[in-house]
Amino acid sequence: MLLQVSNIAKSYGVTSVLSHITLQIEARERIGLVGVNGAGKSTLLQIIAGELSYDQGNIFKAKETKIGYLKQNSGLHSDRSMWDELISVFAGVLETESELRRLEARMSDPDVLADEKKTEDTMRRYAELSDKFRASGGYEVEAKVRGVLNGMGFGHMDHATPVQALSGGQKTRLALAKMLLEAPDLLLLDEPTNHLDIPTLTWLEQYLRSYPGAILVVSHDRYFLDALVDAIYEIERTSSKRYTGNYSRYIELKQANYEIELKQFERQQEEIAKMEEFVQKNITRASTTKRAQSRRKALEKMDRLDKPLGDLKRASFSFEVEVPTGREVLDVRGLSLSYDRAKPLARNITFQLRRGDTAALIGPNGIGKTTLLRTLIGQHQQDRGTYQWGANVKIAYYDQEQTGLNPNQTVLEEVWNAFPHLEEGRVRTVLGSFLFSGEDVFKKIGSLSGGEKARVSLAKLMLLKANVLILDEPTNHLDLFSKEVLESALIDYEGTLLFISHDRYFLNKMAENMLELSPDGITAYLGNYDDYVEKKLELAEIEQQRLAQETAKRAAAGSSSAKGAEKSGSPGHAADNGPANSYESGKLAKREERSRQRKLEQLEAQIAQLEADITELEEALALPEVFNDYVLVQEKNEQIEAKRSELASCYEQWEQLAE
């Protein structure tokens, strides 16, 4: 066991944030920490990391356990370059390397060579340091740093870029990259998937799955939790509860537990009601007063169950459509976009939407997805191309930055001022559906959390009754349960939906079409995110096979040309053999030709497979679970050499048959 938290409690004044928090983390465990916004997840991580005090309880940590803690939106602040910042993790290894270089220079020094003892001491020291350097992964240091930089989305950037020149999101990503290289025994990660695009998320999942230490992660990314963790701790009503399995399994177990606890609560309530009724009826009767008093005492001593928290979908809302659109909703043709007409983003953007379509717009960060949405609602001017909205279209736009909210207004004012024709009771009811009740409606917008602002924006969006919803990262800032509420509403929506999201769980649940934006336009894929990934892999395999076949054909053409030149330079070659015009000779020749063709086809397939295997092995060398393991690197290189030798033999056989 690396760490045990026992009955931790934390209060701010009279407000209890955490109480009876108990959890334990064993070596190599991957644990997700979930709960509604404000449940105390980040507070608990700070307590475990030693950055925050606690009121009671105990934390037991195994001796020498090294903990790494990455806060939400915490970035590096350094004068160094990106490369120097990350390579500094291996300062000890680099110092060993420098010492080896000094010893190499010393071994070539004539004064040392002239002295047998000095030479022997130097050689022994060099051998010791070489073993130490190899054991500490010295030969793989640069590959590790380069691999993590590429994986975390910095591959396209100059690695000499100063850390200070990076954006806030980039600094957070670099801080995570540095922590991964430091490889503490226990990683505490608070929303590590923020600011990451889908390729980077996928890489991070793969890296963390093979991470040698344990991980405790707070995340609202359900796909990430499903892919990574093997246990979930939920903080609810200031207490913690453990569930075995990933996020999806936790949802199943929680629902089953809720139903059991609700039945137990209802049975107890029935029992209490009967006992109270008996007491009221019999407390004043002489014949039954003792039994009534006994039951009253039993009621007083009873350990009363709290009503279990129900599924938050019960506080649901819906997106209604006032007037339906025509069949054709949007026609985009040849759009070209740039950022402030200076930085080209994408061109030749063409796609169509029809009534009822649910389409997800995906692509790497910075490609222009938000710019495209803003263009379609008239907030940005395209460089060229056209777009045309259909008949009766009424658009509602969700801005991930919440720029449409007035920070000086209360929650109630923000919604009521946008819909002044509504009665206050109706506005309060709507806000209640979005979990703003009682005094919450008088909070200033400027004082709200990101999740609360998102819920205000969604409340306004709902009241518009639009028939086209354009949503830019609608699940950002929402806790896991609010995301479930939003999905329930959108699944029942009868209008047309176009949205941007990096939330792969949301993409899987909502998308019917995936529109992938690249610098050269849009490629449409039918289905959800998993369908899209499967299709991309299939296309990549087809392309790999095509390239392998082209390579084999080029090699064959070169060999055939060379052999043909040799034959044409040999006089009397054809005449020497004589004509083969008998029936038997013709049959034999045809059989031999068919056999030759079959062998050629088999060899071409074998060549394509070997080339694919070599490519796969070479790509594997860049994976963290491989390049972090010197033995695995050697194994992969040996396999590559064996495959190359086999490939050379196949090429030789192919050339002989192609003659």
XYZ file of C-alpha atoms in Angstrom:
659
model
C 0.000 0.000 0.000
C 1.360 3.432 -0.997
C -1.125 5.631 0.842
C -4.040 5.359 3.258
C -6.439 8.179 4.133
C -8.452 7.499 7.261
C -11.487 9.543 8.433
C -10.206 12.863 7.077
C -12.414 15.886 7.812
C -12.116 19.482 6.627
C -14.346 22.475 7.359
C -14.324 26.135 6.430
C -15.968 27.892 9.359
C -19.267 26.133 10.020
C -19.350 24.599 6.532
C -18.177 21.001 6.396
C -16.460 20.208 3.083
C -15.167 16.723 3.874
C -16.005 14.272 6.670
C -15.287 10.561 7.151
C -13.138 10.455 3.986
C -11.377 7.118 3.778
C -9.472 5.742 0.824
C -6.417 3.651 0.112
C -4.107 3.443 -2.868
C -1.927 0.468 -3.697
C 1.056 0.288 -6.040
C 0.121 0.704 -9.748
C -3.570 1.293 -8.966
C -5.483 3.698 -11.206
C -8.255 5.409 -9.244
C -10.808 7.986 -10.390
C -12.190 10.555 -7.944
C -15.675 11.809 -8.850
C -18.434 13.952 -7.373
C -20.480 17.021 -8.231
C -18.737 20.387 -8.560
C -17.974 21.670 -5.068
C -17.969 18.184 -3.513
C -14.389 18.653 -2.288
C -12.395 16.604 -4.822
C -9.662 19.217 -5.356
C -9.583 19.895 -1.606
C -8.874 16.216 -0.935
C -6.049 16.149 -3.497
C -4.473 19.216 -1.873
C -4.685 17.545 1.544
C -3.036 14.347 0.256
C -0.337 16.414 -1.462
C 0.394 18.216 1.824
C -0.636 21.626 0.476
C -3.673 21.979 2.734
C -4.261 21.212 6.411
C -7.103 19.024 7.670
C -9.130 19.124 10.885
C -9.093 15.463 11.870
C -8.166 12.005 10.665
C -4.878 10.485 9.540
C -2.843 10.036 6.382
C -0.400 7.123 6.273
C 2.194 7.124 3.517
C 4.697 4.391 2.716
C 8.283 5.418 3.449
C 10.085 7.015 0.491
C 6.814 7.362 -1.476
C 7.224 10.261 -3.887
C 4.016 12.147 -4.731
C 3.511 14.345 -7.799
C 0.562 16.749 -7.822
C -0.783 18.601 -10.875
C -3.421 21.236 -10.070
C -6.112 22.450 -12.417
C -4.705 25.082 -14.776
C -1.308 25.092 -13.022
C 1.531 25.778 -15.436
C 5.292 26.096 -15.379
C 6.921 29.491 -14.880
C 10.500 29.318 -16.101
C 13.126 31.248 -18.024
C 14.289 28.041 -19.690
C 13.276 26.621 -23.055
C 10.711 23.815 -23.281
C 13.485 21.305 -23.983
C 15.761 22.492 -21.172
C 12.850 22.476 -18.712
C 12.041 18.832 -19.426
C 15.621 17.596 -19.771
C 16.332 19.090 -16.330
C 14.366 16.157 -14.868
C 17.370 13.996 -15.751
C 20.011 16.318 -14.266
C 21.659 13.448 -12.352
C 21.860 11.240 -15.450
C 23.263 14.107 -17.527
C 25.901 14.783 -14.884
C 26.912 11.104 -15.096
C 27.199 11.493 -18.876
C 29.383 14.586 -18.463
C 31.616 12.637 -16.054
C 31.927 9.837 -18.621
C 33.064 12.361 -21.254
C 35.658 13.707 -18.799
C 36.903 10.179 -18.090
C 37.152 9.467 -21.837
C 39.347 12.534 -22.230
C 41.417 11.400 -19.258
C 41.915 7.920 -20.759
C 43.533 9.473 -23.821
C 45.819 11.697 -21.727
C 49.483 10.599 -22.188
C 50.249 11.339 -18.528
C 47.489 8.945 -17.414
C 48.446 6.281 -19.958
C 52.020 6.396 -18.691
C 50.831 5.534 -15.179
C 49.413 2.001 -14.900
C 47.579 2.665 -11.607
C 45.955 5.872 -12.908
C 44.903 4.059 -16.063
C 43.428 1.171 -14.079
C 41.563 3.500 -11.667
C 40.202 5.543 -14.553
C 39.037 2.453 -16.452
C 37.380 0.994 -13.341
C 35.594 4.278 -12.617
C 34.510 4.516 -16.267
C 33.077 0.977 -16.162
C 31.160 1.748 -12.949
C 29.682 4.968 -14.353
C 28.838 3.290 -17.676
C 26.822 0.643 -15.827
C 25.120 3.334 -13.743
C 24.356 5.427 -16.848
C 22.873 2.421 -18.663
C 20.847 1.297 -15.620
C 19.373 4.765 -15.150
C 18.226 4.871 -18.784
C 20.808 7.397 -19.912
C 20.754 6.249 -23.530
C 16.991 6.793 -23.752
C 16.761 10.233 -22.085
C 16.478 12.306 -25.255
C 14.063 9.807 -26.816
C 11.873 9.995 -23.686
C 11.788 13.793 -23.712
C 11.115 13.931 -27.433
C 8.398 11.273 -27.153
C 6.588 13.095 -24.340
C 6.849 16.470 -26.111
C 5.391 14.960 -29.279
C 2.703 13.070 -27.382
C 1.610 16.168 -25.447
C 1.101 18.120 -28.665
C 4.387 20.065 -28.883
C 5.813 18.108 -31.833
C 5.153 20.910 -34.332
C 6.786 23.571 -32.130
C 10.438 24.606 -31.876
C 11.639 22.908 -28.690
C 13.850 25.937 -28.021
C 10.684 28.023 -27.425
C 10.889 29.747 -23.995
C 8.351 28.466 -21.449
C 7.313 32.082 -20.791
C 6.164 32.423 -24.417
C 3.582 29.632 -24.052
C -0.140 30.151 -23.447
C -1.735 29.186 -20.131
C -3.063 25.922 -21.550
C 0.327 25.065 -23.086
C 2.088 25.713 -19.764
C -0.336 23.320 -18.058
C 0.368 20.663 -20.693
C 4.121 21.167 -20.292
C 3.782 20.877 -16.502
C 2.021 17.534 -17.008
C 4.725 16.434 -19.460
C 7.424 17.245 -16.887
C 5.597 15.364 -14.145
C 5.248 12.285 -16.373
C 9.014 12.310 -16.929
C 9.653 12.732 -13.182
C 7.589 9.529 -12.691
C 6.606 9.875 -8.991
C 5.298 6.795 -7.158
C 1.845 8.412 -6.923
C 0.451 10.851 -9.465
C -2.320 13.179 -8.244
C -3.975 14.688 -11.312
C -6.713 17.331 -11.135
C -8.485 17.550 -14.510
C -5.420 16.592 -16.603
C -7.477 16.349 -19.813
C -8.318 20.070 -19.906
C -6.752 21.857 -22.910
C -6.066 18.546 -24.695
C -7.284 17.677 -28.185
C -8.358 14.132 -29.042
C -4.985 12.858 -30.406
C -3.218 14.123 -27.258
C -5.906 12.600 -25.027
C -5.452 9.250 -26.742
C -1.671 9.403 -26.305
C -2.011 10.378 -22.630
C -4.341 7.433 -21.957
C -1.858 5.004 -23.503
C 1.027 6.532 -21.549
C -0.808 6.447 -18.218
C -2.003 2.873 -18.746
C 1.645 1.774 -18.825
C 2.769 4.220 -16.110
C 4.860 2.383 -13.488
C 3.377 4.210 -10.469
C -0.124 4.660 -9.032
C -2.592 7.330 -10.193
C -5.393 9.208 -8.411
C -7.206 11.374 -10.937
C -10.068 13.872 -10.809
C -11.657 14.069 -14.245
C -14.965 14.937 -15.887
C -13.876 12.990 -18.991
C -15.881 9.773 -18.780
C -14.192 8.160 -21.791
C -10.804 8.844 -20.163
C -11.981 7.316 -16.865
C -13.373 4.266 -18.660
C -10.091 3.732 -20.510
C -7.801 4.258 -17.500
C -9.138 3.552 -14.010
C -9.925 0.284 -12.252
C -11.678 1.819 -9.231
C -13.788 4.904 -8.493
C -14.096 6.837 -5.230
C -17.148 9.087 -5.125
C -17.396 12.012 -2.713
C -21.060 12.557 -1.877
C -22.512 14.434 1.105
C -18.915 15.046 2.306
C -18.217 11.280 2.614
C -16.413 8.852 0.300
C -17.448 5.501 -1.133
C -15.422 3.078 -3.266
C -16.696 1.288 -6.383
C -14.652 -1.379 -8.183
C -14.384 -0.935 -11.943
C -14.267 1.950 -14.412
C -16.725 4.839 -14.741
C -19.402 2.894 -16.643
C -19.282 0.106 -14.052
C -19.531 2.716 -11.267
C -22.721 4.117 -12.838
C -24.253 0.619 -12.896
C -23.257 -0.133 -9.295
C -24.396 3.273 -8.061
C -27.828 2.848 -9.635
C -28.184 -0.632 -8.135
C -27.102 0.665 -4.703
C -29.510 3.602 -4.998
C -32.454 1.263 -5.599
C -31.476 -0.928 -2.612
C -30.943 2.101 -0.324
C -34.217 3.675 -1.457
C -36.155 0.500 -0.573
C -34.437 0.365 2.823
C -35.255 4.058 3.417
C -38.899 3.598 2.368
C -39.299 0.509 4.608
C -37.869 2.427 7.552
C -40.148 5.398 6.853
C -43.171 3.064 6.843
C -42.006 1.537 10.105
C -41.470 4.994 11.665
C -44.930 6.138 10.508
C -46.591 3.076 12.076
C -44.679 3.498 15.332
C -45.484 7.229 15.541
C -49.152 6.536 14.849
C -49.191 3.877 17.575
C -47.551 6.282 20.058
C -50.036 9.080 19.278
C -53.021 6.771 19.680
C -51.872 4.882 22.744
C -49.667 7.189 24.841
C -52.617 8.437 26.907
C -54.349 5.051 27.385
C -53.548 3.412 30.692
C -53.602 -0.082 29.214
C -51.148 0.661 26.382
C -49.095 3.582 27.659
C -46.077 1.395 28.542
C -45.926 -0.063 25.049
C -46.312 3.440 23.557
C -43.484 4.780 25.740
C -41.312 1.830 24.733
C -41.905 2.556 21.059
C -41.238 6.283 21.572
C -37.860 5.396 23.131
C -37.159 3.056 20.220
C -37.941 5.916 17.821
C -35.572 8.222 19.676
C -32.756 5.669 19.567
C -33.359 4.656 15.960
C -30.483 5.294 13.549
C -32.480 7.033 10.845
C -31.400 6.571 7.257
C -30.912 9.578 4.991
C -32.950 9.520 1.835
C -30.491 8.460 -0.912
C -29.682 11.069 -3.532
C -31.612 10.235 -6.646
C -30.541 10.325 -10.266
C -29.957 13.975 -11.200
C -31.742 13.312 -14.482
C -34.949 13.784 -12.490
C -34.068 17.498 -12.338
C -34.112 17.342 -16.125
C -34.973 19.902 -18.774
C -35.730 19.716 -22.465
C -34.917 21.677 -25.599
C -38.214 22.356 -27.345
C -38.709 23.431 -30.952
C -41.309 26.171 -31.552
C -41.369 25.981 -35.386
C -39.671 23.207 -37.433
C -37.195 24.057 -40.192
C -37.453 23.024 -43.808
C -35.803 19.771 -44.902
C -32.565 21.461 -46.014
C -31.059 23.294 -43.040
C -27.529 24.373 -44.062
C -25.487 24.330 -47.278
C -21.790 25.254 -46.948
C -19.695 25.449 -50.128
C -15.986 26.202 -50.514
C -15.515 28.253 -47.356
C -11.992 29.478 -46.624
C -11.227 30.839 -43.172
C -8.393 32.739 -41.556
C -7.748 34.282 -38.156
C -8.032 38.081 -38.501
C -7.264 37.572 -42.219
C -3.632 36.990 -41.287
C -3.340 33.352 -40.255
C -4.887 30.868 -42.750
C -6.863 28.150 -40.974
C -8.801 25.994 -43.423
C -10.067 26.139 -47.005
C -12.505 24.317 -49.303
C -14.948 23.645 -46.438
C -18.042 22.000 -47.894
C -20.832 20.128 -46.082
C -24.620 20.041 -45.699
C -27.040 19.585 -42.803
C -30.630 18.377 -43.010
C -33.439 18.619 -40.485
C -32.803 16.379 -37.482
C -29.081 15.834 -38.204
C -26.734 15.586 -35.232
C -23.213 16.383 -36.414
C -19.975 16.753 -34.453
C -17.227 19.044 -35.724
C -13.824 17.650 -34.756
C -10.177 18.379 -35.516
C -6.954 19.419 -33.752
C -6.744 22.533 -31.584
C -6.160 25.704 -33.610
C -7.574 24.332 -36.878
C -10.498 26.796 -36.861
C -13.492 24.872 -35.499
C -14.788 27.744 -33.330
C -14.039 30.209 -36.145
C -16.208 28.106 -38.481
C -19.139 28.126 -36.029
C -18.778 31.880 -35.507
C -18.749 32.336 -39.290
C -21.991 30.371 -39.641
C -23.769 32.624 -37.103
C -22.411 35.823 -38.696
C -19.802 36.736 -36.072
C -16.826 36.157 -38.402
C -16.314 36.964 -42.074
C -15.111 34.161 -44.347
C -12.323 34.844 -46.880
C -14.209 33.116 -49.680
C -17.003 30.617 -50.287
C -20.667 30.697 -49.301
C -23.082 29.272 -46.746
C -26.871 29.300 -46.914
C -29.348 28.612 -44.096
C -32.656 26.980 -45.008
C -36.252 28.065 -44.403
C -37.602 28.894 -40.902
C -34.183 28.440 -39.260
C -33.908 29.823 -35.711
C -30.402 29.418 -34.267
C -29.305 29.177 -30.630
C -25.537 29.425 -30.105
C -23.659 28.214 -27.035
C -20.334 30.009 -26.530
C -17.799 28.001 -24.513
C -16.257 31.252 -23.219
C -19.657 32.472 -21.874
C -18.969 35.955 -23.326
C -22.728 36.593 -23.616
C -23.203 36.690 -19.822
C -23.206 39.987 -17.889
C -20.959 39.585 -14.803
C -22.789 42.390 -12.950
C -26.229 40.776 -13.115
C -27.651 38.156 -10.783
C -28.554 34.738 -12.141
C -32.249 35.665 -12.011
C -31.668 39.014 -13.784
C -29.519 37.414 -16.491
C -32.275 35.031 -17.548
C -35.296 37.257 -16.841
C -33.858 40.258 -18.739
C -33.338 38.010 -21.770
C -36.975 36.795 -21.555
C -38.907 39.699 -19.917
C -42.298 38.386 -21.107
C -42.006 35.412 -18.729
C -43.363 35.481 -15.187
C -40.833 35.331 -12.345
C -42.221 31.968 -11.219
C -41.554 30.450 -14.654
C -37.971 31.796 -14.684
C -37.329 30.439 -11.177
C -38.749 27.046 -12.194
C -36.398 26.916 -15.183
C -33.437 27.901 -13.012
C -34.435 25.216 -10.514
C -34.176 22.664 -13.312
C -30.589 23.843 -13.749
C -29.916 23.396 -10.005
C -30.263 27.080 -9.020
C -32.668 27.158 -6.085
C -33.449 29.489 -3.184
C -30.808 32.186 -2.688
C -28.679 30.791 -5.541
C -30.662 32.880 -8.037
C -29.334 36.089 -6.424
C -25.662 35.212 -6.950
C -23.784 37.574 -9.271
C -22.757 36.028 -12.597
C -19.194 37.258 -12.007
C -18.931 35.179 -8.811
C -20.078 31.894 -10.400
C -17.853 28.915 -11.174
C -17.320 27.781 -14.762
C -19.889 25.020 -14.321
C -22.506 27.396 -12.885
C -22.011 29.861 -15.763
C -22.433 26.978 -18.207
C -25.761 26.066 -16.580
C -27.000 29.681 -16.819
C -26.132 29.735 -20.536
C -27.910 26.427 -21.075
C -31.019 27.757 -19.277
C -31.151 30.736 -21.666
C -30.559 28.405 -24.604
C -33.480 26.196 -23.585
C -35.894 29.123 -23.349
C -35.123 30.216 -26.944
C -36.960 27.154 -28.325
C -34.631 27.233 -31.363
C -34.779 24.621 -34.109
C -30.988 24.663 -34.696
C -28.520 24.351 -31.826
C -24.875 25.264 -32.421
C -22.812 24.302 -29.386
C -19.114 25.017 -28.813
C -17.749 22.574 -26.191
C -21.043 22.361 -24.236
C -19.709 19.853 -21.684
C -16.697 21.969 -20.634
C -16.927 22.921 -16.936
C -19.909 20.614 -16.360
C -19.547 17.918 -13.726
C -20.286 14.305 -14.625
C -23.902 14.457 -13.479
C -24.687 17.725 -15.284
C -23.322 16.156 -18.473
C -25.784 13.294 -18.068
C -28.628 15.819 -17.690
C -27.533 17.696 -20.819
C -27.275 14.485 -22.850
C -30.782 13.434 -21.820
C -32.134 16.768 -23.080
C -30.218 16.694 -26.368
C -31.117 13.077 -27.175
C -34.811 14.053 -27.140
C -34.213 17.284 -29.139
C -36.170 17.296 -32.411
C -34.172 20.022 -34.140
C -30.773 20.045 -35.864
C -27.597 19.920 -33.799
C -24.057 20.965 -34.790
C -21.473 20.895 -32.026
C -17.762 20.936 -31.200
C -16.549 18.614 -28.463
C -13.391 16.893 -27.262
C -15.533 14.786 -24.914
C -15.378 11.366 -26.576
C -18.051 9.894 -24.301
C -20.378 12.745 -25.347
C -19.382 12.243 -29.012
C -20.219 8.541 -28.772
C -23.583 9.196 -27.159
C -24.697 12.130 -29.336
C -23.030 12.182 -32.759
C -24.579 10.591 -35.831
C -22.049 12.197 -38.188
C -18.432 13.212 -37.588
C -17.158 16.197 -39.586
C -13.351 16.214 -39.416
C -11.889 19.659 -40.179
C -8.385 19.861 -41.684
C -6.494 22.665 -43.486
C -7.861 21.314 -46.791
C -11.530 21.038 -45.855
C -13.983 18.679 -44.184
C -14.182 14.885 -44.357
C -17.507 13.400 -43.231
C -17.774 10.055 -41.424
C -21.073 8.327 -40.681
C -21.550 7.276 -37.057
C -20.171 8.281 -33.660
C -16.617 8.646 -32.347
C -15.857 4.926 -32.073
C -17.148 4.392 -35.630
C -14.901 7.252 -36.785
C -11.802 5.756 -35.092
C -12.536 2.327 -36.607
C -12.931 3.826 -40.104
C -9.699 5.845 -39.773
C -7.783 2.701 -38.777
C -9.292 0.804 -41.698
C -8.312 3.563 -44.149
C -4.793 3.715 -42.691
C -4.373 -0.048 -43.182
C -5.583 0.181 -46.797
C -3.147 3.031 -47.474
C -0.292 1.072 -45.865
C -1.036 -1.963 -48.037
C -1.214 0.219 -51.159
C 2.173 1.769 -50.405
C 3.689 -1.655 -49.746
C 2.363 -2.986 -53.060
C 3.685 0.065 -54.928
C 7.099 -0.438 -53.337
C 7.115 -4.098 -54.368
C 6.066 -3.246 -57.930
C 8.760 -0.567 -58.252
C 11.378 -3.038 -57.022
C 10.106 -5.628 -59.486
C 10.080 -3.186 -62.393
C 13.680 -2.198 -61.696
C 14.805 -5.814 -61.512
C 12.893 -6.826 -64.643
C 14.364 -3.919 -66.607
C 17.887 -4.855 -65.579
C 17.386 -8.536 -66.493
C 15.838 -7.575 -69.817
C 18.883 -5.501 -70.691
C 21.137 -8.486 -69.934
C 19.065 -10.778 -72.158
C 18.958 -8.348 -75.079
C 22.767 -8.255 -75.001
C 23.054 -12.079 -75.487
C 22.916 -12.943 -79.246
C 21.130 -16.111 -80.293
C 19.397 -16.538 -76.901
C 15.948 -17.244 -78.301
C 17.212 -19.379 -81.141
C 19.161 -21.581 -78.759
C 15.944 -22.786 -77.061
C 14.029 -23.422 -80.259
C 10.219 -23.016 -80.606
C 8.047 -24.824 -78.026
C 4.999 -25.524 -80.141
C 3.915 -28.998 -79.112
C 0.636 -29.465 -77.194
C 2.288 -31.007 -74.098
C 4.920 -28.292 -73.973
C 2.171 -25.653 -74.120
C 0.237 -27.236 -71.222
C 3.398 -27.480 -69.126
C 4.294 -23.874 -69.847
C 0.809 -22.711 -68.804
C 0.947 -24.738 -65.578
C 4.369 -23.310 -64.771
C 3.140 -19.782 -65.510
C 0.113 -20.190 -63.249
C 2.365 -21.561 -60.500
C 4.777 -18.662 -60.978
C 1.959 -16.121 -60.769
C 0.599 -17.724 -57.570
C 4.043 -17.648 -55.983
C 4.481 -14.015 -57.052
C 1.139 -13.089 -55.487
C 2.021 -14.939 -52.293
C 5.392 -13.202 -52.116
C 3.810 -9.783 -52.748
C 1.357 -10.394 -49.888
C 4.235 -11.576 -47.671
C 6.297 -8.494 -48.599
C 3.360 -6.177 -47.790
C 2.829 -7.929 -44.436
C 6.547 -7.779 -43.535
C 6.720 -4.072 -44.411
C 3.619 -3.460 -42.289
C 5.174 -5.441 -39.411
C 8.404 -3.430 -39.641
C 6.448 -0.142 -39.646
C 4.448 -1.293 -36.622
C 7.629 -2.281 -34.732
C 9.300 1.038 -35.602
C 6.231 2.925 -34.370
C 6.264 0.822 -31.187
C 9.773 2.091 -30.442
C 8.244 5.556 -29.955
C 5.718 4.315 -27.366
C 6.563 5.256 -23.762
C 6.053 1.718 -22.468
C 8.729 0.595 -24.951
C 11.302 3.391 -24.987
C 11.185 3.474 -21.181
C 12.291 -0.176 -21.127
C 15.835 -0.812 -22.416
C 15.234 -4.579 -22.709
C 12.087 -4.011 -24.785
C 13.972 -1.591 -27.062
C 16.591 -4.305 -27.704
C 13.872 -6.906 -28.370
C 12.056 -4.622 -30.827
C 15.307 -3.811 -32.682
C 16.150 -7.527 -32.943
C 12.663 -8.241 -34.304
C 13.048 -5.429 -36.851
C 16.390 -6.819 -38.050
C 14.902 -10.313 -38.373
C 11.946 -8.967 -40.373
C 14.272 -6.941 -42.634
C 16.380 -10.030 -43.307
C 13.242 -12.002 -44.176
C 12.058 -9.122 -46.391
C 15.355 -9.064 -48.289
C 15.020 -12.814 -48.920
C 11.454 -12.323 -50.207
C 12.589 -9.551 -52.551
C 15.324 -11.834 -53.904
C 12.850 -14.664 -54.551
C 10.406 -12.192 -56.124
C 13.086 -10.900 -58.508
C 14.011 -14.444 -59.559
C 10.371 -15.295 -60.288
C 9.782 -11.986 -62.065
C 12.511 -12.769 -64.594
